[in-house]
Short mmCIF file of C-alpha atoms and ligand atoms in Angstrom, two decimals:
data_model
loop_
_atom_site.label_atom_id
_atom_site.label_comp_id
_atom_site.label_asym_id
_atom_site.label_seq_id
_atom_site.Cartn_x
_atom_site.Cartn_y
_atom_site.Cartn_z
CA UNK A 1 92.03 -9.87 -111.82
CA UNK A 2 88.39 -9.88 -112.32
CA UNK A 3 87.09 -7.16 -109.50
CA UNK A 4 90.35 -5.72 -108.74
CA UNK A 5 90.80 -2.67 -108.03
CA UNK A 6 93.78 -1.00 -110.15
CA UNK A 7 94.13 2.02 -108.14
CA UNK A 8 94.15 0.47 -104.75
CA UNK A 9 93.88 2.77 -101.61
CA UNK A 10 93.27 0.67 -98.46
CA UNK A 11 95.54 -1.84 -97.58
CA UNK A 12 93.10 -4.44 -98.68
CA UNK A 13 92.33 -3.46 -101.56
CA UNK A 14 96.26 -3.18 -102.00
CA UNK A 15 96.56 -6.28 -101.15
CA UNK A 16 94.16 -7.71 -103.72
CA UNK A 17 96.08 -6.21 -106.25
CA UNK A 18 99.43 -7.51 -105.56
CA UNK A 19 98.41 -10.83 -105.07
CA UNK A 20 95.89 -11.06 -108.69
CA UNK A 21 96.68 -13.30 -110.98
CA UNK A 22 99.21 -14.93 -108.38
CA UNK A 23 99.09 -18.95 -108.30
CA UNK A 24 100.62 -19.04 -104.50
CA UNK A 25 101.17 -16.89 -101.20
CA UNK A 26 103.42 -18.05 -98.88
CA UNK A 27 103.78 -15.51 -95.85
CA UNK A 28 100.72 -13.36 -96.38
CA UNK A 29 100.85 -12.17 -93.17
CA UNK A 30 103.97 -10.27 -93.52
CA UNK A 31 102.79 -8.65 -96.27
CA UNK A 32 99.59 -7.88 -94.68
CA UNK A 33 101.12 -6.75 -91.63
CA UNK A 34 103.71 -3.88 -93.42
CA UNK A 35 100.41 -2.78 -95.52
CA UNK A 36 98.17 -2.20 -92.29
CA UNK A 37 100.69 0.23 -90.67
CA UNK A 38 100.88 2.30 -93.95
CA UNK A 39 104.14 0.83 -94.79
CA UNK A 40 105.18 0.04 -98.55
CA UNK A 41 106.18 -3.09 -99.29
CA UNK A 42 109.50 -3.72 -100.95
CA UNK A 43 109.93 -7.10 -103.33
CA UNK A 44 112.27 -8.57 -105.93
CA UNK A 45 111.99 -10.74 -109.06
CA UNK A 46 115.58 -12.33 -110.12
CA UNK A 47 116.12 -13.65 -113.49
CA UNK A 48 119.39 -15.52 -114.21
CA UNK A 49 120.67 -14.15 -117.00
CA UNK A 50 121.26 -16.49 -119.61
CA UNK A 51 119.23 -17.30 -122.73
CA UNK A 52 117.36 -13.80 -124.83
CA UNK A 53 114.80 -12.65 -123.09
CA UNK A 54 111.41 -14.07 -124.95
CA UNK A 55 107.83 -13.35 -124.93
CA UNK A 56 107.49 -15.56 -121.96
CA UNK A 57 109.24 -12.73 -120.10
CA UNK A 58 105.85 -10.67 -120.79
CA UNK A 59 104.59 -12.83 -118.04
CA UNK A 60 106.56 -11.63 -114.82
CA UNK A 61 106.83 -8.30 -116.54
CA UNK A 62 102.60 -8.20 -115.70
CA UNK A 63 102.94 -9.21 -112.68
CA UNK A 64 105.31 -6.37 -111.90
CA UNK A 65 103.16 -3.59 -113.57
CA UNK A 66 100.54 -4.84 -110.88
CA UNK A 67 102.91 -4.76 -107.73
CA UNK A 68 104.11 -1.54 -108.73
CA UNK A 69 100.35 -0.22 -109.63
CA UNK A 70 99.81 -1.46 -106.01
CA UNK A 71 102.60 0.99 -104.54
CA UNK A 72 105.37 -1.79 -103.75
CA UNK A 73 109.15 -0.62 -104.31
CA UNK A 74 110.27 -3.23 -106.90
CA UNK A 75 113.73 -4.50 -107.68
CA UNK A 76 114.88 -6.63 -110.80
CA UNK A 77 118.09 -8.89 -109.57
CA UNK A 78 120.03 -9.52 -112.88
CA UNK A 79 121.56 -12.78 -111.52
CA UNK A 80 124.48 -12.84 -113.40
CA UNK A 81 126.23 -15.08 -111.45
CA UNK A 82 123.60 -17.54 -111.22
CA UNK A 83 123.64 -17.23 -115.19
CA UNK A 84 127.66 -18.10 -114.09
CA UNK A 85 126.58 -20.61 -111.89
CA UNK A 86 123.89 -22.45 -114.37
CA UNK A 87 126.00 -22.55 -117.62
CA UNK A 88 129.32 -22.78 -116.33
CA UNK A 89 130.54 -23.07 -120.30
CA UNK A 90 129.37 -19.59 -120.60
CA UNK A 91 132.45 -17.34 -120.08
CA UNK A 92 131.86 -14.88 -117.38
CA UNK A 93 132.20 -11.52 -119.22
CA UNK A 94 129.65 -13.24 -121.89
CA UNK A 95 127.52 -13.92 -118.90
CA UNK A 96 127.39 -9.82 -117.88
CA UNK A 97 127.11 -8.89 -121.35
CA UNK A 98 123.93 -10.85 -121.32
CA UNK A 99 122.80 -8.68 -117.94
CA UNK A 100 123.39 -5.64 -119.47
CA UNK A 101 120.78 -7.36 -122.69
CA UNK A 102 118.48 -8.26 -119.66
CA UNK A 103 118.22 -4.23 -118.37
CA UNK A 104 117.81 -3.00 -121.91
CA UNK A 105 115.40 -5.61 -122.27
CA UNK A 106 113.31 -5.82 -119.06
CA UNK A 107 113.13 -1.56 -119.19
CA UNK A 108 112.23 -1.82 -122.77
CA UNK A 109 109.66 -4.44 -121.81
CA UNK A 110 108.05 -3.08 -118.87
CA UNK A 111 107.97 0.43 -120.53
CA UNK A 112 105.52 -1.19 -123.09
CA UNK A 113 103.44 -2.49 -120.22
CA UNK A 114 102.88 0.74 -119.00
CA UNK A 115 105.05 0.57 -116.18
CA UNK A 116 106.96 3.95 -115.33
CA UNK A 117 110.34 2.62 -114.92
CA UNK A 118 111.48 5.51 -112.39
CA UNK A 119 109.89 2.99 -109.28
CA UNK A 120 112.18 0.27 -110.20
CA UNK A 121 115.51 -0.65 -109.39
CA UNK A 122 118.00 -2.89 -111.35
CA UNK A 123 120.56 -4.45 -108.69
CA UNK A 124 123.50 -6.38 -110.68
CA UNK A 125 124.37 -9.89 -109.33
CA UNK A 126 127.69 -9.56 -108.78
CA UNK A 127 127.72 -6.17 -107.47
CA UNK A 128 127.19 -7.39 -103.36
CA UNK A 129 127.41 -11.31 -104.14
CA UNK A 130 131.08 -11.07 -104.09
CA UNK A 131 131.90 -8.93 -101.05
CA UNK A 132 133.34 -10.52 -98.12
CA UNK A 133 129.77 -9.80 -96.21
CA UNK A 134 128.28 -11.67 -98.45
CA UNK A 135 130.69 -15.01 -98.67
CA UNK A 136 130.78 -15.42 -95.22
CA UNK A 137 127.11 -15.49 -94.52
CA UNK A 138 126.95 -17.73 -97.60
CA UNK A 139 129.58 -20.08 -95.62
CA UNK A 140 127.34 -20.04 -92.42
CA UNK A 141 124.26 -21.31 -94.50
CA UNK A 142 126.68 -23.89 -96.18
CA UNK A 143 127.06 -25.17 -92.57
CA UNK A 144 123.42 -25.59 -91.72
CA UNK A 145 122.16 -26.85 -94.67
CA UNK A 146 122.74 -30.64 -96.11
CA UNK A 147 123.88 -31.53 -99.71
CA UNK A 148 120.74 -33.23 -99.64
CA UNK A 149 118.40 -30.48 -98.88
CA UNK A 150 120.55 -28.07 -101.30
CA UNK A 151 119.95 -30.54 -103.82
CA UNK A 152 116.07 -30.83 -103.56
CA UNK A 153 115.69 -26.87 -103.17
CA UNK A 154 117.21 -26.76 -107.08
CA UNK A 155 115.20 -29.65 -108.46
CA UNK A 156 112.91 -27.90 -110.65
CA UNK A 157 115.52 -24.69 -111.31
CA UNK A 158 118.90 -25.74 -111.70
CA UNK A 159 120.22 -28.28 -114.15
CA UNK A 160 120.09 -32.07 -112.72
CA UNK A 161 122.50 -34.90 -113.42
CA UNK A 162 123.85 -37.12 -111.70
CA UNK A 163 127.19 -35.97 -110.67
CA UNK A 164 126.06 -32.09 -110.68
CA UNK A 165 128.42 -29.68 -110.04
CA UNK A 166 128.80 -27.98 -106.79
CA UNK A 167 127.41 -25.01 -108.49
CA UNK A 168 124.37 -26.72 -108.47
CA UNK A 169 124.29 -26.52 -104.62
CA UNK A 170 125.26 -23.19 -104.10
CA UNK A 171 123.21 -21.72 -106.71
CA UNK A 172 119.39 -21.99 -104.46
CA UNK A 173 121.53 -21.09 -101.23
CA UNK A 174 122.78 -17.98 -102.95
CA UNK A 175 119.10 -17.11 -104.16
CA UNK A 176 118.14 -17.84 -100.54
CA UNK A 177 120.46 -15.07 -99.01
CA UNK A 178 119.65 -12.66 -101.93
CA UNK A 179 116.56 -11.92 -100.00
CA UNK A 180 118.63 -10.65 -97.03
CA UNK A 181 121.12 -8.73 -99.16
CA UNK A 182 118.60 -6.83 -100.79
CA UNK A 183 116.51 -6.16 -97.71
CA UNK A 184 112.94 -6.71 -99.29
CA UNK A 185 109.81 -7.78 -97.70
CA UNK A 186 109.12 -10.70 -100.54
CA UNK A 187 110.35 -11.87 -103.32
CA UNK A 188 108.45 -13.27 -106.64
CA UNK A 189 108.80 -16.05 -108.96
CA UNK A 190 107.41 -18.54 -110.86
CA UNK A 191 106.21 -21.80 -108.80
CA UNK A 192 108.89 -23.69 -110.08
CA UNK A 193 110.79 -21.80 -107.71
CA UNK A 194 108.49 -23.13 -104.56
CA UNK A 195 111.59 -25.33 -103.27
CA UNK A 196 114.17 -22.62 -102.75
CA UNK A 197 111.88 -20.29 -101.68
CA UNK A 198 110.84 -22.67 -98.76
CA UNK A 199 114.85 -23.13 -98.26
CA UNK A 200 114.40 -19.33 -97.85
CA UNK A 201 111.98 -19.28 -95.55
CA UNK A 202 113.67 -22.17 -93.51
CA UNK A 203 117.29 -20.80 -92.89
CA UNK A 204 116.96 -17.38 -93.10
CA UNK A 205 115.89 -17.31 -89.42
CA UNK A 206 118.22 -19.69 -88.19
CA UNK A 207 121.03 -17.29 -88.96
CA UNK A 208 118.98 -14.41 -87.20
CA UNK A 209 117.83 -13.28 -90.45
CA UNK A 210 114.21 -12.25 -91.24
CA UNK A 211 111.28 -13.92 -92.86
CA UNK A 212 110.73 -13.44 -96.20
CA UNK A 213 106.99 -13.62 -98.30
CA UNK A 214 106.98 -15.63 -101.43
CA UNK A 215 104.52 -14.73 -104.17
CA UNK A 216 104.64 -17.24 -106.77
CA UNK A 217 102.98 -17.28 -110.61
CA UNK A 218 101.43 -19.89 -112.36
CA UNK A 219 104.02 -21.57 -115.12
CA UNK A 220 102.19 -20.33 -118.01
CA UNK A 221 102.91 -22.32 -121.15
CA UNK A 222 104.59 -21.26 -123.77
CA UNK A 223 102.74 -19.33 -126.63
CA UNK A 224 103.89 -21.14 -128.97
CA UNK A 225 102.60 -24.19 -127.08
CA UNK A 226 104.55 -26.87 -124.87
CA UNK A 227 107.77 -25.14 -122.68
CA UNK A 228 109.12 -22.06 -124.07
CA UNK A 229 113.19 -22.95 -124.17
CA UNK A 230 115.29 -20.48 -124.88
CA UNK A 231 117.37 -23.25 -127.05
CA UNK A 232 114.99 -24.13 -129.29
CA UNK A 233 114.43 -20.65 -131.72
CA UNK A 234 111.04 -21.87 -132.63
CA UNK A 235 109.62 -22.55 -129.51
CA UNK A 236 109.72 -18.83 -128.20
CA UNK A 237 108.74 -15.36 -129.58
CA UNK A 238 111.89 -13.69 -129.47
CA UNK A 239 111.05 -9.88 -128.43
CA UNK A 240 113.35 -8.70 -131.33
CA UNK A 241 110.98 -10.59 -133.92
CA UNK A 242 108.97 -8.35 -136.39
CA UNK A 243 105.67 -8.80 -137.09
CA UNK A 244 105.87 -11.31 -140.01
CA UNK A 245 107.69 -13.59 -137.68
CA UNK A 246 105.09 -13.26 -134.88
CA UNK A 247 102.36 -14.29 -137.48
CA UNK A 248 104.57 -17.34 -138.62
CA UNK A 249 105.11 -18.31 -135.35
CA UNK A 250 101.62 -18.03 -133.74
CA UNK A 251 99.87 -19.51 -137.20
CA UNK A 252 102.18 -22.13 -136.35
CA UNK A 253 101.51 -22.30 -132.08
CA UNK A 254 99.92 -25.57 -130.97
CA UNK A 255 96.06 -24.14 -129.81
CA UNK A 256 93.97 -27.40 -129.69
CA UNK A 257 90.27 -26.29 -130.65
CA UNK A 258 88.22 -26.96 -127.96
CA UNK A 259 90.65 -27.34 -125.61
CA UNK A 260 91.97 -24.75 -122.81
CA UNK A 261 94.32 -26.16 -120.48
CA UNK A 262 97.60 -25.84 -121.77
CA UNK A 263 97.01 -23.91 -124.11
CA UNK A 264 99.53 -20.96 -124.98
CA UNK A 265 97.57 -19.02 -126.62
CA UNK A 266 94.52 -18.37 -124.78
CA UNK A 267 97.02 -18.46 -121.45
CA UNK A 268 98.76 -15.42 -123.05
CA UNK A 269 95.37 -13.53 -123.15
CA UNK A 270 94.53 -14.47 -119.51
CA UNK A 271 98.30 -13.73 -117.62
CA UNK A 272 99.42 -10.56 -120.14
CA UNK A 273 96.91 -9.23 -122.47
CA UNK A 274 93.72 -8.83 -119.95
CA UNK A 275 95.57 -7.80 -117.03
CA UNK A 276 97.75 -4.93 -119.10
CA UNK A 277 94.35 -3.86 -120.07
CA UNK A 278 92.90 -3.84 -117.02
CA UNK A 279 95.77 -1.63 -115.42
CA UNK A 280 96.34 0.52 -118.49
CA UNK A 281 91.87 1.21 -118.40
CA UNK A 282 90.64 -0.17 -115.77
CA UNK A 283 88.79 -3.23 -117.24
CA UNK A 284 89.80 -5.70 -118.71
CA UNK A 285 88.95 -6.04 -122.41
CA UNK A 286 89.65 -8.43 -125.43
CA UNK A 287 88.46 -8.28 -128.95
CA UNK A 288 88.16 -11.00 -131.70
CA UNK A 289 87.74 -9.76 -135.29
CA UNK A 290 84.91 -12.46 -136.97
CA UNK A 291 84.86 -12.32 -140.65
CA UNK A 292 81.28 -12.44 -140.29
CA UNK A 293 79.21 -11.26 -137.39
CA UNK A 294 79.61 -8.61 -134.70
CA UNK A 295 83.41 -9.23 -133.24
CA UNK A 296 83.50 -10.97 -129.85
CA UNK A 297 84.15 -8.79 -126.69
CA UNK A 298 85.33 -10.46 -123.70
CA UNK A 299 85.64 -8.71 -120.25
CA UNK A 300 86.89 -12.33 -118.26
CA UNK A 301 88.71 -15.46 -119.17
CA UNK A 302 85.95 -17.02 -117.94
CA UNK A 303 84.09 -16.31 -121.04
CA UNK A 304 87.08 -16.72 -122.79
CA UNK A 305 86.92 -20.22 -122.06
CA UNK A 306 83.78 -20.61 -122.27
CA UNK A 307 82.90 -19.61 -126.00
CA UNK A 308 86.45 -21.55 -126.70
CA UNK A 309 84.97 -25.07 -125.47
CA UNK A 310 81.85 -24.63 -127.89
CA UNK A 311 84.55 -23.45 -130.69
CA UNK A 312 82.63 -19.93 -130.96
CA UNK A 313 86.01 -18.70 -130.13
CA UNK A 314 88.33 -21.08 -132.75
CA UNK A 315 92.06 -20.39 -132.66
CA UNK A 316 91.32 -19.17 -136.50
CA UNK A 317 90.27 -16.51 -135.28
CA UNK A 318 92.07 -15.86 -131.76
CA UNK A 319 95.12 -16.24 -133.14
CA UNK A 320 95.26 -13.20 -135.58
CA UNK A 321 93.87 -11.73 -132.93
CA UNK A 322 96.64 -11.94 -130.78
CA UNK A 323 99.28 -11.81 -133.23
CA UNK A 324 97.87 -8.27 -133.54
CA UNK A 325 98.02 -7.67 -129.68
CA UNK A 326 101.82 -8.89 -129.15
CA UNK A 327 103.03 -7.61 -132.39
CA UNK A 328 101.91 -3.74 -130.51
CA UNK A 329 103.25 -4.43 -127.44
CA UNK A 330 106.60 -5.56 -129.09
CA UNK A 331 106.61 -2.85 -131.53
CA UNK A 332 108.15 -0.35 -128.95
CA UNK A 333 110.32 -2.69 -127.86
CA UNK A 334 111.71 -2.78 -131.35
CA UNK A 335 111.47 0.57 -131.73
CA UNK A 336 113.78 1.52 -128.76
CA UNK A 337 116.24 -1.38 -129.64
CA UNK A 338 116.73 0.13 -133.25
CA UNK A 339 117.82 3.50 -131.61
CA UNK A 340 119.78 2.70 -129.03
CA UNK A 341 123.43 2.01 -130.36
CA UNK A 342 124.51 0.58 -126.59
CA UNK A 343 121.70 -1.76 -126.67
CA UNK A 344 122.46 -3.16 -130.01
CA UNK A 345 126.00 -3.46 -129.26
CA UNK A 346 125.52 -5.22 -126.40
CA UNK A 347 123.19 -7.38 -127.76
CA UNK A 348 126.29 -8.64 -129.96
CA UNK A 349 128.69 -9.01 -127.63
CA UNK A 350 125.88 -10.80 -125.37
CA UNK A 351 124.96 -13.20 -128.26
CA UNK A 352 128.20 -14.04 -130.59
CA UNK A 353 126.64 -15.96 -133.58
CA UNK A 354 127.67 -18.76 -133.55
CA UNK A 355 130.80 -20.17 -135.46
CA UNK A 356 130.85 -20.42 -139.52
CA UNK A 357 129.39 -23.81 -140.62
CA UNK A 358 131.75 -26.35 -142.08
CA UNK A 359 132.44 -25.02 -145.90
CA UNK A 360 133.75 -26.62 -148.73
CA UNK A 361 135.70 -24.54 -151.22
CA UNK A 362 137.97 -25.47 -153.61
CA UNK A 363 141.24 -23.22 -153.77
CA UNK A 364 141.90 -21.43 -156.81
CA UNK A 365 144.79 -19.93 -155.64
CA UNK A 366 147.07 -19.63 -152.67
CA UNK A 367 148.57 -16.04 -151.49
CA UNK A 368 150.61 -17.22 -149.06
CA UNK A 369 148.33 -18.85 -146.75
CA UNK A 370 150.14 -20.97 -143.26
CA UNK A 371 148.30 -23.96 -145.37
CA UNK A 372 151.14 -25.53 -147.22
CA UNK A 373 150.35 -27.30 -150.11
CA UNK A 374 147.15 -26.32 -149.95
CA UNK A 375 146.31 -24.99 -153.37
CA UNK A 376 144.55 -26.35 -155.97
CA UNK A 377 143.12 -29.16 -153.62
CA UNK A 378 140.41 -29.46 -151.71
CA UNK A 379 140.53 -28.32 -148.70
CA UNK A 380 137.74 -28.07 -145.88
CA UNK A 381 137.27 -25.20 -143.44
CA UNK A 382 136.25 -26.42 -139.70
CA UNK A 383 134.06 -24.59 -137.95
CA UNK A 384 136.74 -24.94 -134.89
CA UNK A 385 138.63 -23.03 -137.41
CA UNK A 386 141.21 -25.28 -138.86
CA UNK A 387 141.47 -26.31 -142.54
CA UNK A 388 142.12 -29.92 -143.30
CA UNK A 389 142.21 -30.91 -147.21
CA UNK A 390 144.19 -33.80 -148.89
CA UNK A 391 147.68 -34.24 -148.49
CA UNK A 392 147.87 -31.25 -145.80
CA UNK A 393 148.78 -31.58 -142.16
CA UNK A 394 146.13 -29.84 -140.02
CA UNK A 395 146.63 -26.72 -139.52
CA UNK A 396 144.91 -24.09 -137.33
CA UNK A 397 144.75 -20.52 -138.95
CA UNK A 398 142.12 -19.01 -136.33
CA UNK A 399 137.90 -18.62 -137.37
CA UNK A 400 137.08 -20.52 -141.01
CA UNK A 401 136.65 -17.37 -142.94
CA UNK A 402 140.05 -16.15 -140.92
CA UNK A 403 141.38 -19.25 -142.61
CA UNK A 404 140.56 -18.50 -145.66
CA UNK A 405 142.12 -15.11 -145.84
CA UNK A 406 144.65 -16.11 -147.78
CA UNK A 407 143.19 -18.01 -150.17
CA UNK A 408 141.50 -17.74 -153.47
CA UNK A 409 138.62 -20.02 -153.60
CA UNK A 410 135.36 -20.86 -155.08
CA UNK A 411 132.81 -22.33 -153.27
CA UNK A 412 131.08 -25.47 -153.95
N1 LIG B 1 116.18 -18.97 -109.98
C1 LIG B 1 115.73 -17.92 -110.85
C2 LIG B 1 116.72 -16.82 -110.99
C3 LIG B 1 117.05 -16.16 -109.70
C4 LIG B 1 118.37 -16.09 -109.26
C5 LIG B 1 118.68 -15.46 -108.06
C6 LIG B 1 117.66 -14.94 -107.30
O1 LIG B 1 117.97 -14.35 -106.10
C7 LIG B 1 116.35 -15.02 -107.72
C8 LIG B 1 116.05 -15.63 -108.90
C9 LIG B 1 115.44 -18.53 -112.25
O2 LIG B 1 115.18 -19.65 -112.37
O3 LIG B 1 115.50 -17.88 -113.24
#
């Protein structure tokens, strides 16, 4: 946001600010027009809540800091039924345990930004998306819109195979009507997004619903390097992880010498670290310790990139660098997790670990287990939670340590 202003007072210059950093407009115009009669603009971010929140989550969390810097009313849609709707294996109370991890996490997150949390609003899926308002209109965009057109709006967002669900279908209609539901002006998202919100844009009308802008981000890759997934530990900064983590992970982040596009790392510095410096002191700054030599202070990306290409800047020395940088924006985070009880709880109940790994053991001695026969064999503990040894019918006595209540055994 090189020339921004970060304390905005005419409607241009508030418009430069919410649209920094952005990849894509669609809709300026509506924007504009709410700004130039002194109007504030109202938007929403969703997130479906699924996987734990990551580092990658740092990202929108920005981009927020800079619409709310800007004056807009923001609201955070914990899609918890689109978390339904995406992972139908997930039971549904698992899926709201993970919204309530999402607000602990995403107030945690943007209080470390420097974002005062009062001008934000958490709105709960399921709290309108099941009325009777709600269904119906979702019934009259079912008529208008083909399977076809359903399909193509979800092609980068929802899961694709080739006898998807229905869920599949509904799931970009439902994010279409959100917009309505929550009466905003625009609503934000990553570009992989681009196809539902020009479903949005589409239908809306053609029920004698309004217009919506669509601000889009850049997909900024992972820090680690390649696409953050939530499935794959390794590939994402978890915002629980302490700072010995964070170093093993970033020592560990792909960051190419030489090389800029894709690359994590540096993309970190250019979509969170310089803009939360530029809103928290109105320029943006970045500082590389050297080991010898004056450090290196940027003010752009540009230069970033620039001193990166000629290895001046090697990810040596960048990445301690930002290991430092995340590891004190995270460090609240962690702080506020460790004394909230409800948060931790939740956090539990959100994210069950998952169930005991197969064990051997070798039974010493039965007490009166339901496993006839059982002692002094082998037996095996499932992780389903049955215990199968030699010579013993299977039988299902709950969890694998559940099924080993009753019996003395050593491990091998
Ligand atoms: N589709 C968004 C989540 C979302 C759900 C509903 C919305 O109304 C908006 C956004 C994602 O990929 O995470």
């Amino acid at each position: 946001m090189p020339g921004v202003n970060v304390n905005p007072q005419t409607p241009q210059e508030k418009y430069d600010l919410i649209v920094s950093g952005l990849q894509e407009v669609l809709g300026a115009d509506i924007l504009k027009a709410k700004l130039d009669k002194g109007e504030t603009v109202s938007l929403y971010w969703g997130t479906a809540t699924t996987g734990r929140p990551h580092c990658g989550y740092l990202v929108p969390a920005t981009q927020i800091a800079s619409f709310l810097q800007a004056g807009c009313r923001v609201k955070v849609l914990l899609a918890d039924i689109h978390g339904f709707l995406d992972n139908l294996k997930a039971p549904i109370e698992l899926v709201k345990f993970r919204a309530e991890y999402y607000r602990h996490c995403i107030t945690s997150l943007l209080k470390a930004v420097g974002v005062s949390i009062e001008k934000l609003e958490f709105v709960l899926g399921s709290s309108y998306q099941l009325t009777p308002e709600f269904n119906m209109d979702m019934y009259r965009l079912h008529s208008i819109v083909s399977s076809h057109d359903a399909k193509r709006a979800g092609a980068e967002v929802v899961k694709q195979t080739d006898s998807a669900p229905l869920s599949a279908l509904i799931y970009p209609i439902m994010q279409c009507l959100d917009e309505q539901y929550l009466d905003v002006d625009a609503q934000f998202g990553g570009v992989d997004q681009r196809k539902i919100f020009a479903l949005a844009k589409e239908i809306l009308p053609k029920v004698g619903f309004r217009e919506r802008a669509h601000l889009m981000n850049s997909m900024v890759p992972g820090l680690t390097g390649g696409k953050m997934s939530s499935s794959e530990p390794d590939s994402k900064i978890d915002l629980l992880d302490g700072p010995e983590i964070v170093k093993k992970k970033l020592k560990k982040a792909v960051a190419a010498p030489k090389v800029v596009e894709d690359n994590g790392v540096l993309s970190f510095v250019e979509y969170v670290l310089l803009p939360i410096s530029a809103l928290q002191t109105g320029e943006q700054k970045f500082v590389v310790e050297r080991r010898e030599g004056e450090p290196l202070v940027y003010t752009s990306i540009d230069q970033m990139h620039a001193d990166y290409r000629e290895d001046i800047l090697s990810p040596q020395i960048l990445k301690p660098a930002v290991t430092e940088a995340l590891n004190k924006l995270l460090a609240p985070i962690q702080a506020d997790f460790q004394s909230n009880e409800e948060w931790q709880k939740v956090e539990k109940l959100a994210y069950p670990p998952p169930p005991a790994p197969e064990k051997k053991v070798k039974v010493k001695k039965d007490k009166g287990s339901r496993f006839p026969g059982a002692a002094k064999k082998d037996v095996v503990a499932q992780p389903d939670g049955h215990v199968e040894g030699p010579g013993s019918a299977e039988v299902s006595v709950g969890k694998a340590e559940e099924g080993l209540k009753n019996l003395e055994v050593e491990e091998k």
